[in-house]
XYZ file of C-alpha atoms in Angstrom:
751
model
C 26.917 0.888 -0.143
C 24.897 2.458 -2.922
C 25.637 6.035 -3.901
C 22.529 8.160 -3.247
C 21.770 10.732 -5.932
C 21.173 14.174 -4.386
C 17.541 15.130 -4.884
C 18.416 18.383 -6.633
C 20.400 16.441 -9.244
C 17.498 14.219 -10.301
C 16.069 15.630 -13.525
C 12.279 15.991 -13.554
C 10.315 17.704 -16.339
C 8.473 20.875 -15.440
C 4.798 20.148 -14.700
C 2.459 20.800 -17.603
C -1.252 21.574 -17.795
C -3.510 18.529 -17.711
C -3.923 16.955 -21.110
C -7.307 15.782 -22.403
C -7.701 12.124 -23.375
C -10.746 11.248 -25.448
C -11.862 8.263 -27.492
C -14.849 7.373 -29.647
C -15.444 3.662 -29.200
C -18.320 1.500 -30.426
C -21.314 2.543 -28.394
C -19.298 4.677 -26.018
C -17.536 8.057 -26.011
C -15.141 8.713 -23.162
C -12.960 11.613 -22.094
C -10.612 12.111 -19.149
C -8.962 15.335 -18.037
C -5.397 14.697 -16.894
C -3.304 11.598 -16.304
C -4.574 11.167 -12.761
C -8.137 10.687 -14.015
C -7.038 8.422 -16.844
C -4.932 6.211 -14.584
C -7.681 5.937 -11.988
C -10.358 5.037 -14.510
C -8.151 2.409 -16.177
C -7.751 0.348 -13.010
C -10.074 -2.382 -11.801
C -12.639 -0.944 -9.440
C -11.590 -0.874 -5.764
C -13.290 0.616 -2.742
C -10.635 3.263 -2.107
C -10.654 4.563 -5.665
C -14.451 4.621 -5.669
C -14.379 6.584 -2.412
C -11.918 9.074 -3.930
C -14.022 9.452 -7.097
C -11.227 8.071 -9.277
C -12.717 4.754 -10.407
C -14.504 4.458 -13.742
C -18.304 4.552 -13.441
C -18.747 1.333 -15.441
C -16.912 -1.334 -17.424
C -17.263 0.490 -20.737
C -15.611 3.624 -19.352
C -12.888 1.490 -17.801
C -12.100 -0.224 -21.089
C -12.121 3.120 -22.866
C -9.550 4.405 -20.370
C -7.411 1.306 -20.915
C -7.632 1.750 -24.682
C -6.446 5.341 -24.351
C -3.728 4.434 -21.864
C -2.376 1.761 -24.190
C -1.806 4.444 -26.858
C 0.112 6.796 -24.547
C 3.877 6.760 -25.060
C 6.419 6.370 -22.300
C 7.822 9.743 -23.295
C 4.412 11.320 -22.692
C 4.215 9.783 -19.225
C 7.750 10.946 -18.514
C 7.001 14.504 -19.599
C 3.844 14.789 -17.444
C 4.904 14.143 -13.831
C 2.033 13.882 -11.366
C 1.946 16.791 -8.945
C 0.827 17.427 -5.388
C -2.050 19.624 -4.231
C 0.071 22.733 -4.881
C 0.833 21.688 -8.449
C 4.436 20.823 -7.573
C 6.564 17.699 -7.960
C 7.102 16.257 -4.486
C 10.141 14.363 -3.198
C 8.621 10.912 -3.825
C 7.869 11.705 -7.447
C 11.319 13.231 -7.857
C 13.068 10.083 -6.587
C 11.011 8.032 -9.062
C 12.761 9.900 -11.890
C 16.166 8.561 -10.814
C 16.104 6.022 -13.655
C 18.466 4.436 -16.173
C 18.425 7.246 -18.728
C 20.167 5.301 -21.491
C 17.706 2.414 -21.255
C 14.786 4.832 -21.166
C 15.983 6.620 -24.309
C 15.754 3.329 -26.216
C 12.095 2.743 -25.288
C 10.737 6.293 -24.850
C 8.848 6.282 -28.155
C 7.004 3.037 -27.390
C 3.328 3.160 -26.621
C 2.345 1.432 -23.370
C 0.553 -1.331 -25.238
C 3.674 -1.941 -27.306
C 5.857 -2.046 -24.199
C 3.517 -4.557 -22.565
C 3.752 -6.794 -25.642
C 7.534 -6.461 -25.657
C 7.764 -7.451 -21.988
C 5.586 -10.500 -22.593
C 7.908 -11.631 -25.411
C 11.204 -10.696 -23.721
C 13.363 -12.948 -21.523
C 13.531 -12.235 -17.799
C 16.850 -10.341 -17.744
C 15.555 -7.972 -20.419
C 12.352 -7.329 -18.448
C 14.389 -6.625 -15.314
C 16.744 -4.296 -17.204
C 13.910 -2.275 -18.706
C 12.239 -1.978 -15.316
C 15.145 0.153 -14.117
C 14.222 2.655 -16.852
C 10.663 3.109 -15.586
C 9.044 5.376 -13.015
C 6.349 4.130 -10.683
C 3.692 5.827 -12.802
C 4.849 3.878 -15.870
C 4.840 0.572 -13.990
C 1.344 1.246 -12.650
C 0.091 2.108 -16.133
C 1.370 -1.217 -17.505
C -0.208 -3.124 -14.605
C -3.599 -1.601 -15.429
C -3.384 -3.120 -18.922
C -2.589 -6.618 -17.639
C -4.965 -9.442 -16.814
C -4.281 -11.964 -14.038
C -2.321 -14.377 -16.213
C -0.128 -11.544 -17.473
C 0.539 -10.195 -13.978
C 1.639 -13.674 -12.872
C 3.597 -14.489 -16.042
C 5.529 -11.223 -16.170
C 6.406 -11.184 -12.472
C 7.597 -14.791 -12.612
C 10.252 -13.826 -15.183
C 12.016 -11.471 -12.802
C 14.437 -12.559 -10.088
C 15.517 -10.054 -7.427
C 17.836 -11.830 -4.920
C 19.383 -9.838 -2.068
C 21.870 -10.619 0.698
C 22.143 -9.581 4.337
C 23.494 -12.332 6.603
C 21.757 -14.777 4.258
C 20.477 -14.708 0.681
C 16.808 -13.943 0.050
C 14.887 -14.467 -3.189
C 17.167 -16.906 -5.014
C 15.387 -18.837 -7.817
C 13.494 -21.878 -6.572
C 13.150 -20.567 -3.023
C 10.217 -19.399 -0.944
C 11.127 -17.775 2.353
C 9.256 -16.756 5.478
C 9.371 -13.593 7.588
C 8.656 -14.785 11.155
C 6.513 -12.253 13.061
C 6.157 -13.223 16.759
C 4.143 -10.184 17.878
C 2.754 -10.089 21.419
C 0.067 -7.688 22.774
C 2.247 -6.667 25.748
C 5.724 -7.360 24.306
C 6.060 -10.249 26.767
C 9.406 -11.818 25.905
C 8.128 -15.243 26.980
C 5.332 -15.163 24.407
C 7.683 -13.804 21.763
C 10.067 -16.645 22.531
C 7.422 -19.341 22.132
C 6.225 -17.917 18.813
C 9.806 -17.857 17.522
C 10.387 -21.466 18.573
C 7.104 -22.492 16.990
C 7.900 -20.699 13.729
C 11.415 -22.113 13.516
C 10.051 -25.618 14.096
C 7.822 -25.134 11.031
C 10.757 -24.092 8.852
C 9.820 -20.404 9.028
C 12.023 -17.375 9.602
C 14.667 -17.655 6.889
C 13.933 -14.161 5.574
C 13.813 -12.406 8.944
C 12.691 -12.688 12.541
C 11.018 -9.365 13.251
C 8.753 -8.033 15.997
C 6.263 -5.171 15.721
C 6.438 -3.813 19.270
C 3.288 -2.828 21.152
C 5.307 -0.061 22.847
C 7.494 1.739 20.329
C 9.974 3.158 22.830
C 13.747 3.085 22.574
C 13.936 0.944 25.717
C 11.460 -1.651 24.416
C 13.045 -1.706 20.962
C 16.520 -2.288 22.356
C 15.285 -4.985 24.730
C 13.496 -6.872 21.943
C 16.504 -6.682 19.629
C 18.828 -8.040 22.298
C 16.367 -10.847 23.037
C 16.062 -11.782 19.366
C 19.833 -11.756 19.058
C 20.175 -14.137 22.015
C 17.682 -16.560 20.485
C 19.373 -16.383 17.080
C 22.722 -17.216 18.611
C 21.356 -19.955 20.879
C 19.499 -21.767 18.086
C 22.162 -21.144 15.469
C 19.482 -20.204 12.947
C 20.954 -18.408 9.898
C 18.703 -15.377 9.533
C 18.553 -11.696 10.475
C 16.585 -9.798 13.133
C 14.584 -6.580 13.259
C 12.332 -4.613 15.606
C 9.764 -2.717 13.561
C 9.718 0.517 15.549
C 9.873 3.904 13.892
C 13.153 4.528 12.070
C 14.115 7.253 14.555
C 13.583 4.892 17.474
C 15.688 2.153 15.859
C 18.523 4.592 15.223
C 18.383 5.690 18.866
C 18.572 2.022 19.881
C 21.557 1.623 17.546
C 23.250 4.534 19.309
C 22.751 2.667 22.587
C 24.503 -0.409 21.208
C 21.453 -2.532 20.323
C 22.023 -5.051 17.486
C 20.135 -3.277 14.684
C 20.783 -5.631 11.764
C 17.997 -4.564 9.389
C 16.541 -1.034 9.479
C 12.774 -0.856 8.996
C 10.398 1.882 7.890
C 6.909 2.097 6.387
C 6.764 4.114 3.167
C 4.134 6.224 1.447
C 3.635 7.179 -2.187
C 3.274 10.911 -1.571
C 5.422 13.318 0.395
C 2.260 14.666 2.033
C 1.605 11.243 3.556
C 5.197 11.101 4.810
C 4.201 13.706 7.394
C 1.785 11.181 8.911
C 4.670 8.704 9.247
C 7.074 11.351 10.630
C 9.661 10.666 7.933
C 11.375 12.408 5.028
C 13.600 11.215 2.204
C 16.515 12.949 3.924
C 15.809 11.046 7.163
C 15.855 7.674 5.400
C 19.055 8.750 3.620
C 20.575 9.407 7.044
C 19.407 6.020 8.339
C 20.858 4.278 5.289
C 24.260 5.894 5.758
C 24.364 5.206 9.491
C 23.482 1.548 8.958
C 26.166 1.207 6.269
C 28.715 2.629 8.683
C 27.606 1.247 12.073
C 24.781 -1.277 11.624
C 25.210 -4.700 13.182
C 25.828 -6.191 9.719
C 27.980 -3.330 8.391
C 30.607 -4.705 6.047
C 28.820 -8.060 5.809
C 25.391 -7.323 4.344
C 25.006 -6.086 0.786
C 21.509 -4.848 1.630
C 20.161 -3.910 5.072
C 16.969 -1.858 4.599
C 13.427 -3.190 5.051
C 10.304 -1.335 3.910
C 6.594 -2.024 4.231
C 3.954 -0.657 1.893
C 0.403 -1.455 0.838
C -2.285 0.078 -1.308
C -4.459 2.656 0.393
C -2.515 4.372 3.172
C -2.337 7.644 1.229
C -6.094 7.569 0.675
C -6.833 6.726 4.318
C -4.842 9.729 5.494
C -6.381 11.959 2.831
C -2.919 12.581 1.345
C -3.155 10.851 -2.047
C -2.925 14.040 -4.148
C -5.786 12.831 -6.354
C -3.785 9.757 -7.439
C -5.259 6.252 -7.424
C -4.109 3.539 -5.004
C -2.162 1.346 -7.437
C -0.188 4.308 -8.747
C 0.710 5.664 -5.313
C 1.767 2.122 -4.377
C 4.014 1.902 -7.441
C 5.547 5.236 -6.447
C 6.500 3.595 -3.132
C 8.500 0.994 -5.055
C 10.188 3.623 -7.196
C 11.123 5.333 -3.944
C 12.260 2.144 -2.152
C 14.801 1.209 -4.827
C 16.740 4.366 -3.919
C 18.029 2.515 -0.839
C 18.548 -0.922 -2.456
C 16.472 -2.752 0.197
C 17.085 -6.263 1.476
C 13.326 -6.803 1.537
C 10.015 -5.098 0.986
C 6.804 -6.423 2.491
C 3.503 -5.569 0.841
C 0.527 -5.599 3.238
C -2.338 -4.664 0.916
C -5.512 -5.680 2.729
C -4.274 -4.452 6.116
C -6.373 -1.271 6.211
C -9.889 -2.559 5.649
C -13.015 -2.004 3.564
C -12.367 1.665 2.861
C -9.571 0.549 0.514
C -10.368 -3.072 -0.475
C -13.875 -4.306 0.131
C -13.690 -8.014 -0.668
C -11.565 -11.000 -1.688
C -11.506 -10.080 -5.372
C -10.256 -6.550 -4.766
C -7.587 -7.762 -2.328
C -6.334 -10.561 -4.591
C -6.068 -8.428 -7.708
C -4.366 -5.581 -5.846
C -1.762 -7.980 -4.455
C -1.000 -9.323 -7.939
C -0.625 -5.778 -9.255
C 1.647 -4.783 -6.392
C 3.872 -7.831 -6.761
C 4.321 -7.260 -10.497
C 4.932 -3.514 -10.177
C 7.479 -3.951 -7.392
C 9.478 -6.647 -9.162
C 9.409 -4.716 -12.424
C 10.786 -1.622 -10.707
C 13.607 -3.606 -9.114
C 12.367 -4.253 -5.574
C 12.640 -7.644 -3.776
C 8.977 -8.342 -3.094
C 7.650 -10.222 -0.094
C 3.883 -10.507 0.021
C 1.423 -10.474 2.891
C -2.074 -10.783 1.410
C -3.912 -10.042 4.624
C -7.255 -8.944 5.993
C -9.080 -7.401 8.915
C -12.409 -8.596 10.202
C -14.361 -5.492 9.236
C -13.718 -6.148 5.524
C -15.446 -8.812 3.454
C -12.121 -10.587 2.983
C -11.654 -14.161 4.147
C -9.008 -16.772 4.858
C -10.065 -18.541 1.658
C -9.440 -15.384 -0.368
C -6.069 -14.980 1.272
C -5.144 -18.544 0.367
C -6.175 -18.010 -3.260
C -3.911 -14.962 -3.350
C -0.930 -16.906 -2.024
C -1.330 -19.655 -4.624
C -1.276 -17.084 -7.424
C 1.554 -15.068 -5.890
C 3.702 -18.177 -5.390
C 3.194 -19.031 -9.050
C 4.280 -15.446 -9.786
C 7.516 -15.887 -7.829
C 6.967 -14.026 -4.557
C 10.146 -13.952 -2.446
C 8.528 -14.681 0.894
C 5.391 -14.640 3.040
C 4.792 -13.923 6.693
C 4.663 -16.443 9.486
C 1.953 -15.080 11.757
C 1.257 -18.070 13.982
C -2.079 -19.737 13.101
C -2.757 -16.717 10.835
C -3.570 -14.504 13.846
C -1.483 -11.476 14.773
C -1.857 -11.170 18.524
C -0.842 -7.516 18.676
C -1.916 -5.871 15.408
C -5.344 -7.599 15.292
C -5.223 -8.653 11.660
C -4.889 -11.949 9.788
C -1.888 -12.933 7.701
C -0.176 -16.022 6.327
C 1.323 -18.613 8.677
C 4.340 -20.910 8.793
C 1.979 -23.772 7.996
C 0.932 -21.886 4.846
C 4.520 -21.298 3.742
C 5.496 -24.958 4.033
C 2.278 -25.992 2.258
C 3.104 -23.651 -0.621
C 6.692 -24.906 -0.772
C 5.504 -28.471 -1.178
C 2.796 -27.626 -3.738
C 5.083 -25.473 -5.890
C 8.398 -27.276 -5.393
C 10.119 -24.483 -3.480
C 12.640 -24.551 -0.625
C 13.885 -22.141 2.028
C 17.039 -20.145 1.411
C 20.191 -22.267 1.161
C 21.794 -21.408 4.510
C 18.528 -21.890 6.375
C 17.746 -25.076 4.450
C 21.018 -26.645 5.544
C 20.242 -25.718 9.169
C 16.682 -27.095 8.988
C 17.836 -30.327 7.321
C 20.493 -30.847 9.978
C 17.889 -30.429 12.710
C 15.391 -32.744 11.085
C 12.809 -29.961 10.707
C 12.862 -30.444 6.938
C 13.967 -33.386 4.788
C 14.575 -34.346 1.173
C 11.991 -36.664 -0.304
C 13.361 -40.128 -1.051
C 16.144 -40.011 1.530
C 14.266 -42.066 4.111
C 13.564 -39.232 6.563
C 10.423 -39.450 8.622
C 7.714 -36.875 7.919
C 5.148 -37.919 10.453
C 3.877 -40.613 12.747
C 4.611 -43.973 11.109
C 5.373 -42.406 7.714
C 8.554 -42.151 5.680
C 9.303 -39.580 3.001
C 9.589 -42.303 0.363
C 6.034 -43.335 1.171
C 4.761 -39.780 0.801
C 6.470 -39.600 -2.611
C 4.667 -42.755 -3.733
C 1.384 -41.036 -2.958
C 2.339 -38.142 -5.218
C 3.352 -35.661 -2.505
C 6.743 -34.900 -4.025
C 9.487 -36.178 -6.311
C 12.806 -37.484 -5.039
C 14.986 -34.679 -3.673
C 12.070 -32.280 -3.105
C 11.956 -30.530 0.252
C 9.349 -31.870 2.626
C 8.896 -32.232 6.396
C 11.396 -33.970 8.619
C 10.784 -35.897 11.846
C 11.027 -32.756 14.000
C 8.703 -30.577 11.914
C 6.462 -28.681 14.337
C 8.395 -29.956 17.375
C 8.726 -26.884 19.602
C 10.381 -28.975 22.310
C 13.607 -29.191 20.325
C 14.229 -25.568 21.304
C 12.730 -25.796 24.794
C 13.102 -29.308 26.212
C 12.246 -28.261 29.783
C 8.528 -29.025 30.238
C 8.034 -26.469 33.023
C 9.681 -23.699 31.004
C 7.630 -24.565 27.930
C 4.427 -24.468 30.009
C 5.393 -20.984 31.227
C 6.001 -19.778 27.669
C 2.722 -21.272 26.537
C 0.784 -19.602 29.371
C 2.155 -16.221 28.268
C 1.032 -16.656 24.638
C -2.542 -15.874 23.547
C -4.313 -18.004 20.922
C -1.776 -20.848 20.980
C -4.178 -23.709 20.338
C -1.762 -26.586 19.771
C 1.410 -27.676 18.009
C 0.123 -30.840 16.321
C 0.277 -31.009 12.517
C -1.266 -33.113 9.764
C 1.174 -32.983 6.889
C 2.212 -29.326 6.614
C -1.115 -28.141 8.087
C -2.324 -27.713 11.675
C -4.531 -30.609 12.767
C -8.261 -30.137 12.318
C -8.964 -29.459 16.014
C -6.477 -26.562 15.990
C -7.880 -25.154 12.734
C -11.429 -25.329 14.030
C -10.519 -23.485 17.244
C -8.710 -20.773 15.291
C -11.628 -20.271 12.918
C -14.097 -20.154 15.820
C -12.023 -17.418 17.446
C -12.129 -15.475 14.200
C -15.898 -15.886 13.914
C -16.426 -14.689 17.484
C -14.282 -11.638 16.847
C -16.006 -10.811 13.564
C -19.282 -10.786 15.451
C -17.980 -8.006 17.707
C -18.129 -5.635 14.742
C -21.915 -5.712 14.893
C -21.986 -4.410 18.463
C -23.321 -0.918 19.161
C -22.647 1.511 21.993
C -25.122 1.230 24.856
C -25.100 4.822 26.004
C -27.400 4.219 28.960
C -24.862 1.807 30.493
C -22.005 4.263 30.073
C -23.805 7.042 31.936
C -23.055 5.063 35.093
C -19.329 5.512 34.414
C -19.235 9.265 33.744
C -21.497 12.176 32.880
C -20.734 11.983 29.177
C -21.683 14.603 26.634
C -22.829 12.876 23.443
C -21.458 14.083 20.113
C -21.948 12.691 16.634
C -19.634 12.347 13.659
C -20.244 12.802 9.946
C -20.763 9.032 9.679
C -24.535 8.588 9.818
C -24.490 4.774 9.881
C -22.202 1.865 10.662
C -21.861 1.081 6.954
C -20.733 4.641 6.227
C -18.372 4.493 9.202
C -16.730 1.251 8.062
C -16.442 2.429 4.475
C -14.979 5.885 5.098
C -12.270 6.813 7.587
C -12.811 10.465 6.740
C -16.458 10.518 7.879
C -15.612 9.222 11.347
C -12.842 11.795 11.709
C -15.215 14.789 11.401
C -17.750 16.142 13.841
C -21.274 16.434 12.522
C -22.396 19.985 11.793
C -24.718 19.868 14.820
C -22.000 18.807 17.263
C -19.457 21.240 15.841
C -21.974 24.049 16.301
C -22.456 23.612 20.045
C -18.923 22.688 21.081
C -17.108 25.821 22.243
C -13.679 26.522 23.763
C -13.292 25.519 27.405
C -10.685 26.198 30.059
C -9.342 22.620 30.356
C -5.919 21.233 29.506
C -7.147 17.730 28.674
C -10.270 16.448 26.958
C -11.272 12.782 26.958
C -13.262 11.288 24.083
C -14.685 7.756 24.167
C -15.738 6.171 20.873
C -16.763 2.728 19.668
C -14.436 2.852 16.656
C -14.543 -0.715 15.362
C -15.579 -2.485 18.566
C -18.212 -1.133 20.934
C -17.547 -4.136 23.163
C -14.023 -2.804 23.727
C -15.565 0.314 25.257
C -18.006 -1.571 27.471
C -15.390 -4.008 28.779
C -12.610 -1.488 29.478
C -13.867 2.057 29.985
C -15.702 1.356 33.297
C -12.393 0.328 34.907
C -10.064 2.642 32.990
C -11.821 6.005 33.009
C -12.206 6.467 36.809
C -8.490 5.733 37.305
C -7.596 8.209 34.565
C -9.871 10.972 35.857
C -8.870 10.523 39.494
C -5.171 10.339 38.644
C -5.187 13.506 36.551
C -7.305 15.374 39.107
C -4.962 14.392 41.918
C -2.052 15.868 39.966
C -3.775 19.170 39.237
C -4.504 18.567 35.552
C -7.757 20.188 34.432
C -10.028 17.855 32.447
C -13.179 18.703 30.534
C -16.402 16.742 30.845
C -15.865 13.560 28.777
C -17.372 13.205 25.314
C -18.999 10.057 23.913
C -18.961 9.667 20.133
C -20.592 6.944 18.095
C -18.778 5.924 14.860
C -15.541 7.768 15.576
C -12.023 7.452 14.146
C -8.651 8.526 15.524
C -8.541 11.888 13.778
C -11.758 12.948 15.524
C -9.408 13.913 18.362
C -8.084 16.795 16.257
C -11.532 18.189 15.511
C -12.393 18.043 19.226
C -9.118 19.696 20.248
C -9.686 22.559 17.825
C -13.291 23.146 18.930
C -12.633 22.939 22.671
C -9.163 24.498 22.685
C -7.684 21.571 24.612
C -3.926 21.081 24.637
C -4.302 17.312 24.718
C -7.112 14.955 23.724
C -7.143 11.393 25.059
C -9.100 9.345 22.523
C -10.271 5.993 23.946
C -11.198 4.005 20.862
C -12.421 0.472 20.216
C -9.907 -1.151 17.870
C -10.582 -3.614 15.072
C -11.308 -6.951 16.727
C -8.521 -9.463 17.065
C -9.041 -13.203 17.190
C -10.986 -14.584 20.153
C -13.231 -13.174 22.823
C -10.581 -11.183 24.698
C -8.799 -9.728 21.665
C -12.138 -8.681 20.161
C -12.444 -6.253 23.087
C -9.194 -4.389 22.483
C -9.154 -0.664 23.260
C -6.458 1.847 22.335
C -5.700 5.271 23.722
C -4.499 7.933 21.283
C -3.003 10.992 22.950
C -3.300 13.829 20.419
C -1.177 16.810 21.465
C -2.169 20.111 19.832
C 0.866 22.183 18.938
C 0.512 25.867 19.637
C 2.170 28.394 17.316
C 5.640 29.402 18.402
C 8.311 27.358 20.122
C 6.297 24.103 20.365
C 5.303 24.034 16.722
C 8.721 25.092 15.527
C 10.409 22.354 17.564
C 7.990 19.734 16.237
C 8.487 20.966 12.660
C 12.262 20.792 13.001
C 12.105 17.285 14.468
C 9.640 15.870 11.923
C 10.725 17.771 8.833
C 7.087 18.762 8.315
C 6.686 22.555 8.545
C 2.879 22.280 8.647
C 2.673 19.787 11.528
C -0.129 20.654 13.973
C -0.557 17.507 16.118
C 1.699 14.837 17.611
C 0.438 11.424 18.771
C 1.374 8.949 21.470
C -0.437 5.586 21.422
C -1.108 3.029 24.157
C -2.589 -0.083 22.539
C -3.905 -3.575 23.331
C -5.904 -2.529 26.385
C -7.961 -5.585 27.313
C -8.001 -8.449 29.793
C -5.557 -10.471 27.696
C -3.212 -7.538 27.098
C -2.783 -4.405 29.218
C -5.561 -4.582 31.860
C -7.918 -1.601 31.858
C -7.233 -0.346 35.404
C -3.479 -0.617 34.843
C -3.880 1.203 31.533
C -5.536 4.086 33.392
C -2.398 4.521 35.475
C -0.148 4.257 32.411
C -2.184 6.966 30.689
C -1.938 9.300 33.668
C 1.848 9.113 33.481
C 1.848 9.556 29.693
C -0.415 12.610 29.924
C 1.892 14.150 32.523
C 4.925 13.484 30.309
C 3.256 15.067 27.278
C 2.194 18.182 29.171
C 5.551 18.564 30.936
C 7.649 18.075 27.808
C 5.250 19.838 25.414
C 5.675 16.941 23.006
C 4.201 13.582 22.027
C 5.081 10.642 19.794
C 8.646 10.188 18.580
C 9.687 13.646 19.780
C 8.543 12.833 23.309
C 10.467 9.553 23.217
C 13.559 11.427 22.035
C 13.284 13.882 24.918
C 12.756 11.085 27.425
C 15.783 9.275 26.001
C 17.926 12.375 26.407
C 17.662 13.646 22.865
C 19.289 10.570 21.318
C 16.843 10.530 18.427
């Protein structure tokens, strides 16, 4: 177990006034006030930084900023810590200063350009050693001076292996994090996706589920199910349920097999409040896992973090710092807990942070380099949502570059489609394809298991790789040299884990978007690929849909309100605009005597509203009325986002707002109609707010959220969701709490 440095013992320089950086270059004069402006202008232009006003206005200004940044010394960066909105050093920045002081003293006088040149010349161990002397700000500054070749070349030098039950990130390996998410947490569908992934040689890094319902009960049930499958198949890996850290610890207290502890991170302490975490809370989780985790005494590392450029900007909690720098601060924070793995999901948010393929690819290369330099074991998930101009082809380009750069692992999201989170990631087919192109193999323990089962084989040893084909024959065609890892005779054979045809049919019926197991080489056969891409195209088309207000008047007597987003383009490009009421709507909304207010909004899929609200809303209204809950006349908002619920609650004085919102479309006709319900509980001053502040560690907390997601015909049916929401509303009002605090109260205070 690593010794955690107390925060008050980490030395951080006192904040100084912003310095001025100016340069006279041929044909261009440039000046930047403060490091935040200089760092933002020096980065390649990305949608989020443009939205925040941090990107350079043109290429000349960008190159001027890079020229100036290259002349800044490491000592100067050290002595000018970036501050929060109050001008103070927050906890994330403070942790970033927990560096190797002796190593830093030897390089402090170097200018950034000189350090970059030194890293390019230095051997890998030297690069890794110097990385421990850097803060996230320093790593981000170097990344902004690097081109694509340099980002790949430098990252490739660094090896960051870790060990839980198995070893991850050893040289020459490429692992897979199997993610069998299901829209309703149906254990049958989760089972099939695990079997499918294992049959493709995926899952050596981790088998982990993002639950649709983040309760203690669901988390514990999923962990026990994953543990049963791991034991039954004998697969050497580790398991995780990606609930909130507090929920996982409560499940641990109930005896669930918590092997790897997960938490999303942010690069500013202000954004931590949105995630309901603090540094102290993660410290507590780390210590409890070291003492009582399922792998205590066996694993050298047992923490798992997820990050990705843009979350701080999306929540409006970036403190005026650009996306790459806040992301690097996440890595400087993560190394405090010596994680087993870190998964980068840049591209997950959408066009408000990364507009297109180029922005996504470059950001992923930056993130991978910065994380490895700072000492973090980097897994990569170059991913996309359908409302961004990012494509499968762009994702595949990113993975080729990142594999060349030495990424530890990718995701296995079956056929690239996450059935619960409605986004698109890498697949097990992709991982095996990349292994064969780049001469990589799974981790050693997993490789031995897969070879023994015939899932994988060594080229030249006479193992079959497909119908009528032997590995030696594939080698003759240039597919791999003798001894290279390729496919065995049972590659893609799900039936090896489920030989009973009736049981397999039941699992298959419970799994959305499972279009076929057949493979061609390491790839899905063409018919399966075509069906998957058609589903994606259908779902992308749902983004163009608009609310048909005349149809919805038949459901309820809605009051129409508008947001600050005046168009769909503005709505898609700015989360902040959809979270605010327009001046006109804010002017006429006045406090009402109702406990609950319902808001319906298109969000990212108007079709989700039209296909679910007619069945859901009457059940919700009737159920609440029958139980004596007062409900205001429903509101209908075009171009709304989740945080619009807070503006409505404040204007109307409601204790609870139920926000029925069209989610980003998932793959296929049914998943493109997915609705979510966000229950935003407004904390009143006094006991409620004080209890929430004590639980969250955020003294300024004003709202708590409970979410019911994946409401559609292929997930939680709309009428059933209405009943679920009635019960959730009653729980929130009775317990005066929502979100993790509500779950803790329902679980008897275990969290």
